[in-house]
PDB file of C-alpha atoms in Angstrom:
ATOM      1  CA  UNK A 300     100.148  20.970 -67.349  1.00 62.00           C
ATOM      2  CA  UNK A 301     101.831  24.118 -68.595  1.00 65.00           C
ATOM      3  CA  UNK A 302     100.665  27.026 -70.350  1.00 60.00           C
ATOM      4  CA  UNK A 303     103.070  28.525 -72.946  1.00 55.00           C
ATOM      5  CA  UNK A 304     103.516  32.235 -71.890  1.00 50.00           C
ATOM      6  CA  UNK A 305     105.596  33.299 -75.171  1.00 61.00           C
ATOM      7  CA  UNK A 306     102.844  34.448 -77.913  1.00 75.00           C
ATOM      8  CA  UNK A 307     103.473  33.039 -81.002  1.00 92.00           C
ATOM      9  CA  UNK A 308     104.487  35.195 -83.232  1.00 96.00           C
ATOM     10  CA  UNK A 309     103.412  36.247 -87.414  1.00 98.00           C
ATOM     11  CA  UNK A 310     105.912  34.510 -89.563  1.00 98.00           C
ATOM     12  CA  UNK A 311     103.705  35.359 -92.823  1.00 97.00           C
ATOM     13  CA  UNK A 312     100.869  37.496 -93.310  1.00 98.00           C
ATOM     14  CA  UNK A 313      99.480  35.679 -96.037  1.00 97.00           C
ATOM     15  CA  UNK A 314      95.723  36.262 -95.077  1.00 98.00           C
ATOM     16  CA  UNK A 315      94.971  33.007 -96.861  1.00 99.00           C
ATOM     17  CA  UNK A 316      91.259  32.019 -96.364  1.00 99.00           C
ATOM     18  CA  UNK A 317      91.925  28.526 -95.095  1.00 99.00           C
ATOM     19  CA  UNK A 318      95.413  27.983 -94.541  1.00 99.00           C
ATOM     20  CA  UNK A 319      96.615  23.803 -93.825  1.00 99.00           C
ATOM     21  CA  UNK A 320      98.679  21.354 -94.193  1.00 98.00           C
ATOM     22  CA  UNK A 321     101.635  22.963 -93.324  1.00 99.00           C
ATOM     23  CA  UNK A 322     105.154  20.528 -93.427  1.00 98.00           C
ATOM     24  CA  UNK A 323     108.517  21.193 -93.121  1.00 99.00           C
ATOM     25  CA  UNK A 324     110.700  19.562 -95.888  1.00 99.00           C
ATOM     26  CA  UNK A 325     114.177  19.464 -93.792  1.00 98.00           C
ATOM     27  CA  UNK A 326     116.390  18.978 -97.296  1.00 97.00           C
ATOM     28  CA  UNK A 327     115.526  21.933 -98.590  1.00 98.00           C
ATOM     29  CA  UNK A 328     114.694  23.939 -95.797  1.00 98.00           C
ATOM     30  CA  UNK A 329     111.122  25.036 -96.908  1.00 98.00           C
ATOM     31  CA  UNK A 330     108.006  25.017 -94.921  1.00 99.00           C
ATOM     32  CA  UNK A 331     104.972  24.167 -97.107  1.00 99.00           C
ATOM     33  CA  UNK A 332     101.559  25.042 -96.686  1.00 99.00           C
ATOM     34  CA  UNK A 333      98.299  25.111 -98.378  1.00 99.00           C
ATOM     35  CA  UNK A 334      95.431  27.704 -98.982  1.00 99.00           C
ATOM     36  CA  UNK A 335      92.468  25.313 -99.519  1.00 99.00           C
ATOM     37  CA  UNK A 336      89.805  27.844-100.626  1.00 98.00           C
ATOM     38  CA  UNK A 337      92.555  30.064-102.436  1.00 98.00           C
ATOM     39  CA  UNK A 338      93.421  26.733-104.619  1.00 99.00           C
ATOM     40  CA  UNK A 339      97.200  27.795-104.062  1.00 99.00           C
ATOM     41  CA  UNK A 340     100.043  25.756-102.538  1.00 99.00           C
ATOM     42  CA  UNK A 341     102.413  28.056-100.284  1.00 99.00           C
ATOM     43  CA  UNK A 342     106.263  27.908 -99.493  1.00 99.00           C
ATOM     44  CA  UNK A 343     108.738  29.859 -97.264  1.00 98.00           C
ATOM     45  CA  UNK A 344     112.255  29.702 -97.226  1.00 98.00           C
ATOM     46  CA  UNK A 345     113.573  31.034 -93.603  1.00 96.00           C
ATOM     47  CA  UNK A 346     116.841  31.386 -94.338  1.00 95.00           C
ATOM     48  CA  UNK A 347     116.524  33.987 -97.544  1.00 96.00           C
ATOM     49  CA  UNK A 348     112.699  35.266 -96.245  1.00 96.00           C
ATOM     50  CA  UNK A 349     111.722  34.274 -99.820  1.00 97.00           C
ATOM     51  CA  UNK A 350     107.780  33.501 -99.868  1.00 98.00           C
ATOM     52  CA  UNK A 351     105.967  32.052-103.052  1.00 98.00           C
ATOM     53  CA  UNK A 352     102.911  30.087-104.086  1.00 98.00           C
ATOM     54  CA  UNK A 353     101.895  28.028-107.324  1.00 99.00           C
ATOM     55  CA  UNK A 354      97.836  27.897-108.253  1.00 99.00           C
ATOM     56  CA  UNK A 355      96.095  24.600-108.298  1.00 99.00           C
ATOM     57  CA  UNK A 356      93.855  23.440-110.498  1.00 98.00           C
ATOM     58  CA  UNK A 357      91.028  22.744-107.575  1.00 98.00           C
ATOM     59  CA  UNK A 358      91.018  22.870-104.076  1.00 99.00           C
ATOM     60  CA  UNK A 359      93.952  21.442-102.538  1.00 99.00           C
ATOM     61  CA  UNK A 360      93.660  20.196 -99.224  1.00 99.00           C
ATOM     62  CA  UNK A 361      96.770  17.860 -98.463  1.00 99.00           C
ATOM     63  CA  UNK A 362      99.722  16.806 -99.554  1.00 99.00           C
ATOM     64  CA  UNK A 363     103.074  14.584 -98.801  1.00 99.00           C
ATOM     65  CA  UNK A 364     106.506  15.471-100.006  1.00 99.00           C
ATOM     66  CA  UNK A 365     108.133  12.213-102.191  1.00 99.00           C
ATOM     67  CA  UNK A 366     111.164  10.920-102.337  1.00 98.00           C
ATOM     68  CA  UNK A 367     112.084  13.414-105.421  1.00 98.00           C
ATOM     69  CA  UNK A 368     112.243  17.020-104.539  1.00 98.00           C
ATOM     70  CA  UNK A 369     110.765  18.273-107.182  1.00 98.00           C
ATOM     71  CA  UNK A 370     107.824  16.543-106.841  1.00 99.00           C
ATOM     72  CA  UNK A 371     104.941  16.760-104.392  1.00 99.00           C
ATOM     73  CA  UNK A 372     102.496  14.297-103.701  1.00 99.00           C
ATOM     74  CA  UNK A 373      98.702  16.222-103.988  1.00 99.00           C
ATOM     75  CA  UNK A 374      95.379  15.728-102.224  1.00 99.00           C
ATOM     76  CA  UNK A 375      93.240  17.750-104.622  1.00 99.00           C
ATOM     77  CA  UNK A 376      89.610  18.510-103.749  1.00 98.00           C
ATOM     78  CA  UNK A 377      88.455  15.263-105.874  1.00 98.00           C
ATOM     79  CA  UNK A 378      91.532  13.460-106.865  1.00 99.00           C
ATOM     80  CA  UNK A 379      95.237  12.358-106.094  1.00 99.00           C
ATOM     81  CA  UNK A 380      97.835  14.101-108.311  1.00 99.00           C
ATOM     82  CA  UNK A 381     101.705  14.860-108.820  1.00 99.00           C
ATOM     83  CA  UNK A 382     102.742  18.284-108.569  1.00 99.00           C
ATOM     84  CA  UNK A 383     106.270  18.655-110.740  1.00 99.00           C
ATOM     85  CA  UNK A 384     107.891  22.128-109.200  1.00 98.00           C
ATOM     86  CA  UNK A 385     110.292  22.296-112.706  1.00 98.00           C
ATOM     87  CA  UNK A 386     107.483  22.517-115.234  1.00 98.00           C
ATOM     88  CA  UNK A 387     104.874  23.602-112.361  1.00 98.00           C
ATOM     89  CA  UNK A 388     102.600  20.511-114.225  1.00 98.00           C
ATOM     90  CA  UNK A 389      99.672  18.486-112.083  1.00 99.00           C
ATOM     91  CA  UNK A 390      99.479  14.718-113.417  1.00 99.00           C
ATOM     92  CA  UNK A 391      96.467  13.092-112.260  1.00 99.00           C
ATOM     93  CA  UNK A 392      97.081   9.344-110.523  1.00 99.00           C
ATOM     94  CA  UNK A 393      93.097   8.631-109.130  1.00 98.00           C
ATOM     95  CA  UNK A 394      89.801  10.091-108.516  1.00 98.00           C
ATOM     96  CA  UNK A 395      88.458   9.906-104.893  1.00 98.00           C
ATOM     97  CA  UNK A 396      84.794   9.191-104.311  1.00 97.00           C
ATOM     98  CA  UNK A 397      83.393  10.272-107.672  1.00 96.00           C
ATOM     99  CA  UNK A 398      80.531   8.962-106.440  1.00 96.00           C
ATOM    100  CA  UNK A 399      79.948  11.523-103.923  1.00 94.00           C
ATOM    101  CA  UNK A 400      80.073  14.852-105.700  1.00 92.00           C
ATOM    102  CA  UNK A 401      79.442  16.833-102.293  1.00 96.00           C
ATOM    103  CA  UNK A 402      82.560  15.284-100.537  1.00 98.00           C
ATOM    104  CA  UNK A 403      86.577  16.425-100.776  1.00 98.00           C
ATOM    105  CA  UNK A 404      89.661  15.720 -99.459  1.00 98.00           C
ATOM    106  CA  UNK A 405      90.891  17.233 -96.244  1.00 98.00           C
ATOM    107  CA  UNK A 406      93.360  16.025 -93.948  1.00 99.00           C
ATOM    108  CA  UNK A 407      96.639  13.628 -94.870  1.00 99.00           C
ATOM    109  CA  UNK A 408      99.733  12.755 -93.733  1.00 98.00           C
ATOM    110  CA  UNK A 409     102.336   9.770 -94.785  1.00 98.00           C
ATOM    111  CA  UNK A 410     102.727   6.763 -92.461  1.00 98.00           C
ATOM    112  CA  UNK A 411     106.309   5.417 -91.116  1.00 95.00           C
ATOM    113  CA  UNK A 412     106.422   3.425 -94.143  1.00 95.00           C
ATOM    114  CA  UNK A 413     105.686   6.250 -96.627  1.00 97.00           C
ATOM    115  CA  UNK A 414     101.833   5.378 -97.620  1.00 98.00           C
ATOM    116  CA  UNK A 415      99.738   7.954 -97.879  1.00 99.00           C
ATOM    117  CA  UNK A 416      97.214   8.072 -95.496  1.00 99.00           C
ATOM    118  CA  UNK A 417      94.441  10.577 -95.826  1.00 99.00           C
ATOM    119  CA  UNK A 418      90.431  11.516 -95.259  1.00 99.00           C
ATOM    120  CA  UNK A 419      87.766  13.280 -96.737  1.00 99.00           C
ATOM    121  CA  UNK A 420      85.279  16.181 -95.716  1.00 98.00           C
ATOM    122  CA  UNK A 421      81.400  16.198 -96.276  1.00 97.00           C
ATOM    123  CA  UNK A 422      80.744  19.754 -97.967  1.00 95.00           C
ATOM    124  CA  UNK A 423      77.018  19.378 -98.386  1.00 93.00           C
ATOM    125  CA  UNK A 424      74.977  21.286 -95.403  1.00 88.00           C
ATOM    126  CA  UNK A 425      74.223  19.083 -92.514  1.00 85.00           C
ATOM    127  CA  UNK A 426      77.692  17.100 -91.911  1.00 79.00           C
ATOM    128  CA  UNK A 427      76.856  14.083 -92.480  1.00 90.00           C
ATOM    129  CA  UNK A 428      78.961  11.197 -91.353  1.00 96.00           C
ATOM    130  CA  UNK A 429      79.581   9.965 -95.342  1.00 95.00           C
ATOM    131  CA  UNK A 430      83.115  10.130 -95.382  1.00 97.00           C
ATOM    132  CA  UNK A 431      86.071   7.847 -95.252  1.00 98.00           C
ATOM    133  CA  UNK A 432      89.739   7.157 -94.466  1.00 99.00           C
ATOM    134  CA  UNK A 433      92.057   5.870 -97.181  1.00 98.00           C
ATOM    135  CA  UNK A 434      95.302   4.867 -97.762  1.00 98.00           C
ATOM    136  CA  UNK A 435      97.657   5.008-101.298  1.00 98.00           C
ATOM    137  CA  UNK A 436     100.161   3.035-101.169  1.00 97.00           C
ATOM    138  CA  UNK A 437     103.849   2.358-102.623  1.00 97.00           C
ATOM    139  CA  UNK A 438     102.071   0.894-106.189  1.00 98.00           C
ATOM    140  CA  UNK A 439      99.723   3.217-106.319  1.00 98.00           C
ATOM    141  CA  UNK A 440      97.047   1.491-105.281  1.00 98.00           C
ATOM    142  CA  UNK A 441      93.979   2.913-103.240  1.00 98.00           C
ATOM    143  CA  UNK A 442      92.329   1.282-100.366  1.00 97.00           C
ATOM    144  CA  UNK A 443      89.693   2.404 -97.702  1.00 98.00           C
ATOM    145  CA  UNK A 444      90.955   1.712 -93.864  1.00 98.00           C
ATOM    146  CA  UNK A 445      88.513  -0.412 -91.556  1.00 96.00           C
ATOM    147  CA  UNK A 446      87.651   3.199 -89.495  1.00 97.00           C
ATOM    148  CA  UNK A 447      84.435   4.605 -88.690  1.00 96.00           C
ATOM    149  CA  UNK A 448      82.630   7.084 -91.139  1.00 97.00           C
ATOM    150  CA  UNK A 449      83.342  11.074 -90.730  1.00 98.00           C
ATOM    151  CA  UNK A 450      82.162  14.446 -91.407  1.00 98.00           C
ATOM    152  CA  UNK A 451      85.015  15.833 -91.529  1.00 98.00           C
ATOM    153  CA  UNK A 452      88.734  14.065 -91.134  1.00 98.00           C
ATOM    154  CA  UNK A 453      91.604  15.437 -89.544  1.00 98.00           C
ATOM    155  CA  UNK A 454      94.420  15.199 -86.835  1.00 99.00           C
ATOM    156  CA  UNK A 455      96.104  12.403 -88.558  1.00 99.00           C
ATOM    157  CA  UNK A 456      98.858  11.675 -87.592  1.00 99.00           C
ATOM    158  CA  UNK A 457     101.599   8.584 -86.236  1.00 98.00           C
ATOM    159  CA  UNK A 458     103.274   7.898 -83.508  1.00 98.00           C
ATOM    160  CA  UNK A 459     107.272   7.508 -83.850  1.00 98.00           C
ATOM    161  CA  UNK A 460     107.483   3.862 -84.560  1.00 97.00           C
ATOM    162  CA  UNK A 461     104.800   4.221 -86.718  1.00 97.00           C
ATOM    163  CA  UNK A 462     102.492   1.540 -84.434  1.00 97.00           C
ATOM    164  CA  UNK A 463      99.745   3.770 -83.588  1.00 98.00           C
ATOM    165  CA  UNK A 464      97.662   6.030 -85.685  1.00 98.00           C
ATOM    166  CA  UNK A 465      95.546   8.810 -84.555  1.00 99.00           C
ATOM    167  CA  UNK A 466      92.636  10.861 -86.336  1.00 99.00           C
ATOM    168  CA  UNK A 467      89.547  12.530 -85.076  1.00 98.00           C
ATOM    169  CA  UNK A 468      86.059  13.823 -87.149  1.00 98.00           C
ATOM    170  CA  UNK A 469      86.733  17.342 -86.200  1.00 98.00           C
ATOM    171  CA  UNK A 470      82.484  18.021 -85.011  1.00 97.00           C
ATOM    172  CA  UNK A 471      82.598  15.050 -82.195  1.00 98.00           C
ATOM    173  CA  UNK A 472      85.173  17.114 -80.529  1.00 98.00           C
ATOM    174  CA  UNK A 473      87.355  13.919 -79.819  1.00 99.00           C
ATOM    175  CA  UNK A 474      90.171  12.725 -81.173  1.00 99.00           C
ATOM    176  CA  UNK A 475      90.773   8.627 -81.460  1.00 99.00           C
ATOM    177  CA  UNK A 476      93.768   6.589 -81.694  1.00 99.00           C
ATOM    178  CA  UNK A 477      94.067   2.929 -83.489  1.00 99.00           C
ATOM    179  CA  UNK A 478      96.861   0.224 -83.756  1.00 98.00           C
ATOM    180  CA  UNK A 479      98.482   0.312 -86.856  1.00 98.00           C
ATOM    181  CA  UNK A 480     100.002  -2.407 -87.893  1.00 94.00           C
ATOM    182  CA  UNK A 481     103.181  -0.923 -89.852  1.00 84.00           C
ATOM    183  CA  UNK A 482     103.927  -4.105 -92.390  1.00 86.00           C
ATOM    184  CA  UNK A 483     100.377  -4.961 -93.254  1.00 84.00           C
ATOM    185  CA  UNK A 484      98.846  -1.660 -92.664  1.00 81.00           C
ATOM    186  CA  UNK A 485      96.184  -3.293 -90.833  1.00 92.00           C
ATOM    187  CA  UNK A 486      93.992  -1.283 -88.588  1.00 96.00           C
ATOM    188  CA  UNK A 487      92.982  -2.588 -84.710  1.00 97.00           C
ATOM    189  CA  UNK A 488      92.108  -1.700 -81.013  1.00 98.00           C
ATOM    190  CA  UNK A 489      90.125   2.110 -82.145  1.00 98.00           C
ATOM    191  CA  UNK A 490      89.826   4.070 -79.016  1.00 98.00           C
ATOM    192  CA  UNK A 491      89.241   7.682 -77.522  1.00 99.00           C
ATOM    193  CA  UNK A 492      92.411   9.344 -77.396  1.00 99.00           C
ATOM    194  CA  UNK A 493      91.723  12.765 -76.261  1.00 98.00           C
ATOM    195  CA  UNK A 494      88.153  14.156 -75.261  1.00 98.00           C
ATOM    196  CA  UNK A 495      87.736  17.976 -76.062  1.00 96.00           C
ATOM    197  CA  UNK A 496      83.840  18.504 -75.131  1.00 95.00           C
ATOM    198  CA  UNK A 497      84.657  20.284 -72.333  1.00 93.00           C
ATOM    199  CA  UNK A 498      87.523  22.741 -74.183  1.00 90.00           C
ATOM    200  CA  UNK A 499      86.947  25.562 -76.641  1.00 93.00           C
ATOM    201  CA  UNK A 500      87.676  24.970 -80.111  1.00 96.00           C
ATOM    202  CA  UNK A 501      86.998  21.951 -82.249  1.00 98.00           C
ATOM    203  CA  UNK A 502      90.244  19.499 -82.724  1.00 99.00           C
ATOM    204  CA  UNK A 503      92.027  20.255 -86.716  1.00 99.00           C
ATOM    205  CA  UNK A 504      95.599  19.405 -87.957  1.00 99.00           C
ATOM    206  CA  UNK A 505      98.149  18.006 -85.534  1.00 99.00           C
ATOM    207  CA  UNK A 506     101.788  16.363 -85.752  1.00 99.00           C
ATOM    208  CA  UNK A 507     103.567  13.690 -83.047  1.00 99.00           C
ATOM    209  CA  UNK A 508     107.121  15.313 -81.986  1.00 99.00           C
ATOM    210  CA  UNK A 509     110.118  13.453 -81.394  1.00 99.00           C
ATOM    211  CA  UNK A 510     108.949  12.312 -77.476  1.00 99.00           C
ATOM    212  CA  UNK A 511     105.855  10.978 -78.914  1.00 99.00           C
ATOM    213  CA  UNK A 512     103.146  13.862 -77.907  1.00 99.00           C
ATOM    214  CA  UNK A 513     100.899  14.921 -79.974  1.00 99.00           C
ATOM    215  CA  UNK A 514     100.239  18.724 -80.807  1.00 99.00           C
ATOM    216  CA  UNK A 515      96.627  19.528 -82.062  1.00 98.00           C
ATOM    217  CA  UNK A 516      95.229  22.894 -83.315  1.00 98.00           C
ATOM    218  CA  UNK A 517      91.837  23.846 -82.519  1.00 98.00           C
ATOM    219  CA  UNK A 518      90.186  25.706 -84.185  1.00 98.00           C
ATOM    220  CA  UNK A 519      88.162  28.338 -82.691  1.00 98.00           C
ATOM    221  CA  UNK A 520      89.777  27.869 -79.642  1.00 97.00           C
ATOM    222  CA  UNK A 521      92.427  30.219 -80.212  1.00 96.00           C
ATOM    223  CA  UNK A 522      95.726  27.493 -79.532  1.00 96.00           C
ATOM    224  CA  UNK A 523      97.322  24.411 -79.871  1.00 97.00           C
ATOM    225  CA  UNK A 524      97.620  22.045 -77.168  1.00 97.00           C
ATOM    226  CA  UNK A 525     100.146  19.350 -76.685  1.00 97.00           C
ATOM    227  CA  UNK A 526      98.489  16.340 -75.215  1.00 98.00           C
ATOM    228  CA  UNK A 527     100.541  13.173 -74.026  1.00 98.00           C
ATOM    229  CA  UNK A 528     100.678   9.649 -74.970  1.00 98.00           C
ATOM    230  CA  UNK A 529      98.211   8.951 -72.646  1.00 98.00           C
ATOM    231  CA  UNK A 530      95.860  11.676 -73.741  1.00 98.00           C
ATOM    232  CA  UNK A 531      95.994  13.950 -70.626  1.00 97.00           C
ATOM    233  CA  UNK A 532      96.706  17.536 -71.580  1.00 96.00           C
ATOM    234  CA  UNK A 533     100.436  18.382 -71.011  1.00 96.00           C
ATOM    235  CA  UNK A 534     100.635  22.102 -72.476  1.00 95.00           C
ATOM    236  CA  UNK A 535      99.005  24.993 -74.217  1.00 96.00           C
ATOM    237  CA  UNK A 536      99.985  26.933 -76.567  1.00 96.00           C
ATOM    238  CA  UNK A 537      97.981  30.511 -77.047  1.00 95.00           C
ATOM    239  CA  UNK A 538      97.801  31.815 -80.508  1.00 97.00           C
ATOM    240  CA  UNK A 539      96.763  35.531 -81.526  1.00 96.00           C
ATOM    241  CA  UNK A 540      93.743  34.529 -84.379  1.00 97.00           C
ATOM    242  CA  UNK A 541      90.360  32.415 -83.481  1.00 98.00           C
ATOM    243  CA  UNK A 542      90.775  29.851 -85.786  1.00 99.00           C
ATOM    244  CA  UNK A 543      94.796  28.005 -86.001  1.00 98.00           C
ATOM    245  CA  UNK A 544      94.362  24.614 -88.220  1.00 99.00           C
ATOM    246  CA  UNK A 545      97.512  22.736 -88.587  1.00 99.00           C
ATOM    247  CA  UNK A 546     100.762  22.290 -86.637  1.00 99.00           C
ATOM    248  CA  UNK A 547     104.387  20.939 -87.918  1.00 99.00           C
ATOM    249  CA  UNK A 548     107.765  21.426 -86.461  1.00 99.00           C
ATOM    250  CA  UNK A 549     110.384  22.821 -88.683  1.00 99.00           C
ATOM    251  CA  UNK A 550     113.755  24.835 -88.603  1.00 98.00           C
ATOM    252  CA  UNK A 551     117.321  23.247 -88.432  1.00 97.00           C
ATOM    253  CA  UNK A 552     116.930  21.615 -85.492  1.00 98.00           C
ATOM    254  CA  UNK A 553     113.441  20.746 -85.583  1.00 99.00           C
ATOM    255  CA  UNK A 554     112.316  22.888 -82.485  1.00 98.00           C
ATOM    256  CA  UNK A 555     110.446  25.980 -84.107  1.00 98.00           C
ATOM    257  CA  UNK A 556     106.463  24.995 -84.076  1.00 98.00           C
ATOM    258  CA  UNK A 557     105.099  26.585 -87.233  1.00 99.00           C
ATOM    259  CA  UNK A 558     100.755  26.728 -87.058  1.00 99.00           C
ATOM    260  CA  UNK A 559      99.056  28.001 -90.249  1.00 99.00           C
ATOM    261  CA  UNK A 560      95.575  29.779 -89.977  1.00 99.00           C
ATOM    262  CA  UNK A 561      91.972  30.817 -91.605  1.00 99.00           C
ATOM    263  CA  UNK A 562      90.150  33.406 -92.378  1.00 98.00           C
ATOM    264  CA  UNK A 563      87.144  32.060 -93.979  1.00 97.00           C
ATOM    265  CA  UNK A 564      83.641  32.137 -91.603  1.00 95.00           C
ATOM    266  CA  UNK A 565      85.319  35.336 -89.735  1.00 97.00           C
ATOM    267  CA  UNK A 566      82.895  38.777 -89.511  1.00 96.00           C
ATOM    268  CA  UNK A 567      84.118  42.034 -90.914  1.00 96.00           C
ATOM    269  CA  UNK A 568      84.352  42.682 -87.023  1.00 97.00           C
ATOM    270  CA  UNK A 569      86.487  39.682 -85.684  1.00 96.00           C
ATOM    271  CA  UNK A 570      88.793  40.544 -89.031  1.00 97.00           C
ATOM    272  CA  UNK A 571      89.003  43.943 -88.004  1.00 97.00           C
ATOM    273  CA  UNK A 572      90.014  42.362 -84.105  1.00 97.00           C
ATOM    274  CA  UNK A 573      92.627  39.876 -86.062  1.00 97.00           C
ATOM    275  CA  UNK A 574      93.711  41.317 -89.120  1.00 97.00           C
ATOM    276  CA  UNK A 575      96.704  38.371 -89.435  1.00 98.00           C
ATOM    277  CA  UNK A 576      94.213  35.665 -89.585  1.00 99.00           C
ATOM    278  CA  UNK A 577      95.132  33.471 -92.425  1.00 99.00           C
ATOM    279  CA  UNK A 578      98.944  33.936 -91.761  1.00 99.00           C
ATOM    280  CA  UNK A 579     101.676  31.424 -90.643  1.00 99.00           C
ATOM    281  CA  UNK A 580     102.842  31.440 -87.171  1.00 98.00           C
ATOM    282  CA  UNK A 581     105.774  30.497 -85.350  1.00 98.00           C
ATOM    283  CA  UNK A 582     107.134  29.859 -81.738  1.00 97.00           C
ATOM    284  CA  UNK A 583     110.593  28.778 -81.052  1.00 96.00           C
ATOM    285  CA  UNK A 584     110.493  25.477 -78.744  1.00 96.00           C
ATOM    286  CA  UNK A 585     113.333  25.487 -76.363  1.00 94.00           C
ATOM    287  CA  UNK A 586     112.336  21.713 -74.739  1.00 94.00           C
ATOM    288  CA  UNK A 587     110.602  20.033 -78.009  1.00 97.00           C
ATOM    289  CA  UNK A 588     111.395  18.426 -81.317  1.00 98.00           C
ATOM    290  CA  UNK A 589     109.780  17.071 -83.944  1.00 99.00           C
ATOM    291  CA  UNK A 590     110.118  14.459 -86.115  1.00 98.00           C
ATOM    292  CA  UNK A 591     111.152  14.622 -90.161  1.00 98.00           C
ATOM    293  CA  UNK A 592     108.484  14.266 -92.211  1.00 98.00           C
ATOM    294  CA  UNK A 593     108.031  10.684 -93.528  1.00 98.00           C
ATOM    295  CA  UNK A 594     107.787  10.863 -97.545  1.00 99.00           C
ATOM    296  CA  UNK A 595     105.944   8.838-100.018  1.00 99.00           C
ATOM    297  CA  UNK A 596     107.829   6.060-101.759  1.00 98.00           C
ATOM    298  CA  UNK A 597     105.758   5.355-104.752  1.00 93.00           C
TER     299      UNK A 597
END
């Protein structure tokens, strides 16, 4: 195991109150990220510094670039949605448990075959395991996946042929790992992957890079840690605020490791001690890749 000694360092102090779901879209050379809790969607252009961010209608909590540019595939609080950059318009495509007012989406990423895979987050005191793992695929058609109930959904992600799936419910402090059976979409074999009980920090976003590791931010633990296929902890990563929850590799070459962050549930103290909480980070990765982001073919 190694232990990153470069700090990551502020790429955008955007103080957004619970920054996600950052992605890298490598055509236009944009990192995307949301602000769940500021109902915005982010973007940042490296090569011109330009920064901007659109307002959503609710909550967003995920989303999946498409096979059109100019169109973004949304995880809104309660529904699925298209996000048109042109006319800035939001076209709704499905609810998503209606029938449980206190739940949301969260986490979501698109599978090797561009379906939309993607969780949801109990918001009601408690955290109750009442929440699910669903998939939208090419047709537009919405399906639950044979996994075990959550509080709250995250880490998902796939390995690089696309065979295995991984996920965690961010209070268990574990993240599992599932056969995924790429033509059917068939789920299989659910496992522990990676047990953080004994680590600070509870497991939140993480992406697969191109050797097939997986790189998980925890949050409150102050990094992101790269495990490997086997699960065994292979690196850490230290960044500067409490609370880092999502990973993606972006840049040219795929080798800059961008990690957004939060601000929400911080004192007036620990603000004062980390006043670029809720920015986007960076860290130039002279030995790892990452992968492109798969899109969503519907």
């Amino acid at each position: 195991m190694t232990t990153a000694t470069a700090m990551m360092s502020l790429l955008f102090d955007g103080k957004n109150l619970l920054g996600e779901g950052v992605l890298w879209c490598p055509r236009t050379q944009r990192l995307f990220w949301t602000d769940i809790l500021g109902a915005a969607l982010w973007s940042h252009t490296p090569a011109t510094g330009a920064t901007r961010s659109w307002p959503m209608p609710e909550r967003l909590a995920t989303f999946a670039l498409t096979e059109d540019d100019d169109r973004l595939l949304l995880g809104l609080a309660s529904q699925l949605a298209w996000f048109t950059f042109s006319s800035e318009e939001v076209t709704p495509i499905c609810k998503v448990e209606a029938d449980l007012p206190h739940t949301r989406l969260n986490d979501g990423r698109c599978d090797r075959f561009g379906r939309f895979v993607f969780g949801t987050k109990n918001d009601a005191p408690g955290l109750a395991r009442c929440c699910s793992f669903y998939r939208l695929n090419t047709d537009l058609t919405l399906e639950r996946l044979a996994l075990p109930a959550v509080a709250i959904s995250n880490s998902i992600c796939f390995s690089p042929d696309g065979h295995i799936m991984y996920y965690c419910d961010s209070p268990t402090k574990t993240i599992r790992c599932c056969d995924y059976d790429t033509d059917a979409g068939t789920i299989s074999n659910d496992r522990l992957f990676a047990d953080l009980k004994e680590q600070p920090g509870e497991p939140d976003g993480s992406t697969i890079d191109s050797a097939g590791y997986l790189w998980n931010a925890q949050w409150g633990g102050h990094r992101v840690l790269r495990y490997a296929p086997d699960g065994s902890i292979d690196r850490i990563v230290h960044v500067p605020v409490a609370q880092p929850s999502c990973v993606a590799f972006g840049g040219a070459a795929l080798d800059t490791l961008y990690v957004t962050s939060a601000r929400e549930s911080l004192s007036d103290a620990a603000l004062r001690a980390e006043p670029t909480a809720g920015g986007v980070f960076q860290l130039r990765l002279p030995d790892a890749r990452g992968l492109p982001e798969a899109r969503f073919r519907g």
